[in-house]
Amino acid sequence: EHTMEAVERVEPDVLVLIEESPTHWKALQRLGIRDRLPYATGSIGGSYGTVVLTNQPMTCVELRPGLACNEVREGEPGRATQAPVGASAPPFAEAFDSPVVRLSDGTLFKAVHAWSPRTTRESRWFQEQSNLVTWRDAHADEPRLVMAGDFNATRSHPVFRRLLQGMEAAPSGYAPWTRTWWTP
């Protein structure tokens, strides 16, 4: 219910749902999320699923195999979804969904859900953060480019600061976000 209350209050054009469960997705549909944001692409089913919802039609640019544009499918938790973008990155057995869509106004929009931070440059987290920089650089000629979701990083991480170069971080003017990860 909190998600739907926020949607009704903010009236977003785009919403990214990270780690979307089938139970929460069904509840949102019952509460009318598709009336507010009728176009949805992505997957549900635990920590790997990501759904992008929009109030205007979108065109899918990059989807993991098995997904179709303007469709939300239940995934198999723990199953491989897609390899990281960077050519130098090792293929991880499991990766989070990161749908890329083109909004009706031409904006290229990438949903992001990066692995939680680890301290070594060889870690999956560092590789995924570096891949986001590579992806952003490959799309530098886009007039409007938005990356939104859970980056699992802050400005205290040098690789995340590289990602922010040339981008406008939002929200701005608010208190800094607290971390969203837990490391044992």
Coordinates of C-alpha atoms in Angstrom, one line a residue:
E1 CA 0.0 0.0 0.0
H2 CA 2.9 2.4 0.7
T3 CA 4.1 2.2 -2.9
M4 CA 0.6 3.0 -4.3
E5 CA 0.2 5.9 -1.8
A6 CA 3.5 7.3 -3.1
V7 CA 2.5 6.8 -6.7
E8 CA -0.8 8.7 -6.1
R9 CA 1.0 11.5 -4.2
V10 CA 3.9 12.0 -6.6
E11 CA 2.2 11.0 -9.9
P12 CA 5.5 9.8 -11.6
D13 CA 5.9 9.4 -15.3
V14 CA 8.2 6.4 -14.7
L15 CA 8.6 4.0 -11.8
V16 CA 11.3 1.4 -11.3
L17 CA 10.5 -1.5 -8.9
I18 CA 13.5 -3.3 -7.7
E19 CA 13.4 -6.8 -6.1
E20 CA 9.7 -7.0 -7.0
S21 CA 7.9 -10.0 -5.5
P22 CA 4.9 -11.7 -7.1
T23 CA 2.9 -10.9 -3.9
H24 CA 3.7 -7.2 -4.0
W25 CA 3.1 -7.0 -7.8
K26 CA -0.3 -8.6 -7.4
A27 CA -1.2 -6.2 -4.6
L28 CA -0.1 -3.2 -6.7
Q29 CA -2.3 -4.4 -9.6
R30 CA -5.2 -4.9 -7.3
L31 CA -4.7 -1.3 -6.0
G32 CA -4.7 0.1 -9.5
I33 CA -1.0 0.6 -10.4
R34 CA -1.8 -0.2 -14.0
D35 CA -4.4 2.6 -14.1
R36 CA -1.8 5.1 -13.2
L37 CA 1.2 3.5 -15.0
P38 CA -0.3 1.2 -17.7
Y39 CA 2.9 0.2 -19.5
A40 CA 5.1 -2.2 -17.7
T41 CA 8.2 -4.3 -18.7
G42 CA 10.4 -6.6 -16.6
S43 CA 10.3 -9.5 -14.3
I44 CA 9.1 -10.3 -10.8
G45 CA 10.3 -13.0 -8.4
G46 CA 12.6 -11.8 -5.7
S47 CA 16.0 -10.1 -5.6
Y48 CA 16.7 -10.4 -9.3
G49 CA 13.5 -8.9 -10.7
T50 CA 13.1 -5.4 -11.9
V51 CA 10.0 -3.8 -13.4
V52 CA 9.8 -0.4 -15.3
L53 CA 6.4 1.2 -15.4
T54 CA 5.5 4.2 -17.5
N55 CA 2.4 6.4 -18.0
Q56 CA 3.1 6.6 -21.8
P57 CA 4.1 3.9 -24.3
M58 CA 7.7 2.8 -24.2
T59 CA 9.9 0.9 -26.7
C60 CA 12.2 -1.7 -25.3
V61 CA 15.9 -1.3 -26.2
E62 CA 17.7 -3.9 -24.0
L63 CA 16.0 -6.8 -22.2
R64 CA 17.3 -10.0 -20.9
P65 CA 16.5 -13.1 -22.9
G66 CA 13.0 -14.5 -22.3
L67 CA 11.4 -11.1 -21.6
A68 CA 9.1 -9.3 -24.0
C69 CA 8.4 -5.6 -24.2
N70 CA 5.3 -4.4 -22.3
E71 CA 5.1 -7.7 -20.4
V72 CA 5.9 -8.6 -16.8
R73 CA 7.0 -12.2 -16.3
E74 CA 7.7 -14.1 -13.2
G75 CA 11.3 -15.2 -13.1
E76 CA 13.0 -18.1 -11.5
P77 CA 14.8 -16.8 -8.4
G78 CA 18.5 -17.5 -8.5
R79 CA 18.6 -18.2 -12.3
A80 CA 20.9 -16.3 -14.6
T81 CA 19.4 -13.3 -16.2
Q82 CA 22.0 -11.4 -18.2
A83 CA 25.7 -11.0 -18.4
P84 CA 27.3 -7.7 -17.4
V85 CA 27.7 -5.1 -20.2
G86 CA 31.5 -4.6 -20.1
A87 CA 33.5 -6.9 -22.4
S88 CA 36.3 -7.3 -19.8
A89 CA 33.9 -8.3 -17.0
P90 CA 33.6 -12.0 -16.2
P91 CA 30.2 -13.6 -16.9
F92 CA 28.5 -13.9 -13.6
A93 CA 26.2 -16.8 -13.0
E94 CA 23.5 -14.5 -11.7
A95 CA 22.8 -10.8 -12.6
F96 CA 20.0 -8.5 -11.8
D97 CA 17.5 -7.5 -14.5
S98 CA 18.2 -4.0 -15.9
P99 CA 15.7 -3.2 -18.6
V100 CA 16.5 -0.4 -20.9
V101 CA 13.6 1.4 -22.6
R102 CA 13.0 4.4 -24.7
L103 CA 10.3 6.7 -23.3
S104 CA 7.7 8.3 -25.6
D105 CA 9.6 11.7 -25.4
G106 CA 12.8 10.0 -26.7
T107 CA 14.6 9.6 -23.3
L108 CA 16.7 6.5 -23.0
F109 CA 16.0 5.1 -19.6
K110 CA 18.0 2.3 -17.9
A111 CA 16.7 0.6 -14.7
V112 CA 19.7 -0.2 -12.4
H113 CA 20.1 -2.7 -9.7
A114 CA 23.8 -3.3 -8.9
W115 CA 25.3 -5.9 -6.6
S116 CA 26.0 -4.7 -3.0
P117 CA 29.5 -3.3 -2.3
R118 CA 32.6 -5.3 -1.8
T119 CA 36.0 -3.9 -1.2
T120 CA 38.3 -5.4 -3.9
R121 CA 38.6 -4.2 -7.5
E122 CA 38.0 -7.8 -8.6
S123 CA 34.6 -8.0 -6.9
R124 CA 31.4 -8.4 -8.8
W125 CA 30.2 -5.1 -7.3
F126 CA 33.2 -3.2 -8.7
Q127 CA 32.8 -4.8 -12.1
E128 CA 29.1 -4.0 -12.2
Q129 CA 29.8 -0.3 -11.3
S130 CA 32.5 -0.2 -14.0
N131 CA 30.0 -1.7 -16.5
L132 CA 27.5 1.1 -15.7
V133 CA 30.2 3.6 -16.5
T134 CA 31.0 1.8 -19.8
W135 CA 27.3 1.6 -20.6
R136 CA 26.8 5.3 -19.9
D137 CA 29.8 6.2 -22.0
A138 CA 28.5 4.1 -24.9
H139 CA 25.3 6.2 -24.8
A140 CA 26.9 9.6 -24.3
D141 CA 25.4 10.9 -27.5
E142 CA 21.8 10.5 -26.2
P143 CA 20.1 13.9 -25.8
R144 CA 18.3 12.6 -22.7
L145 CA 19.7 9.6 -20.7
V146 CA 18.3 8.5 -17.3
M147 CA 19.6 5.8 -15.1
A148 CA 17.4 5.0 -12.0
G149 CA 17.1 2.3 -9.4
D150 CA 19.4 0.9 -6.7
F151 CA 23.0 1.6 -7.5
N152 CA 24.2 0.2 -4.2
A153 CA 26.8 2.9 -4.1
T154 CA 27.4 6.4 -2.8
R155 CA 29.6 9.3 -3.6
S156 CA 32.1 7.8 -1.2
H157 CA 32.9 5.2 -3.8
P158 CA 35.3 6.4 -6.5
V159 CA 33.8 4.2 -9.2
F160 CA 30.3 5.7 -8.5
R161 CA 31.8 9.2 -8.7
R162 CA 33.0 8.3 -12.2
L163 CA 29.5 7.2 -13.1
L164 CA 28.1 10.5 -12.0
Q165 CA 30.5 12.5 -14.2
G166 CA 28.4 14.4 -16.7
M167 CA 25.2 13.2 -15.1
E168 CA 22.9 15.2 -12.7
A169 CA 22.3 13.2 -9.5
A170 CA 18.7 13.2 -8.3
P171 CA 17.3 13.9 -5.9
S172 CA 19.3 17.0 -5.3
G173 CA 18.8 19.4 -2.4
Y174 CA 17.8 16.7 0.0
A175 CA 19.6 14.9 2.8
P176 CA 22.0 12.3 1.5
W177 CA 20.6 8.8 1.1
T178 CA 21.6 6.1 3.6
R179 CA 23.2 3.0 2.3
T180 CA 20.9 0.2 1.0
W181 CA 23.2 -2.7 1.5
W182 CA 24.5 -4.9 4.2
T183 CA 27.9 -6.5 4.3
P184 CA 28.6 -9.3 6.8

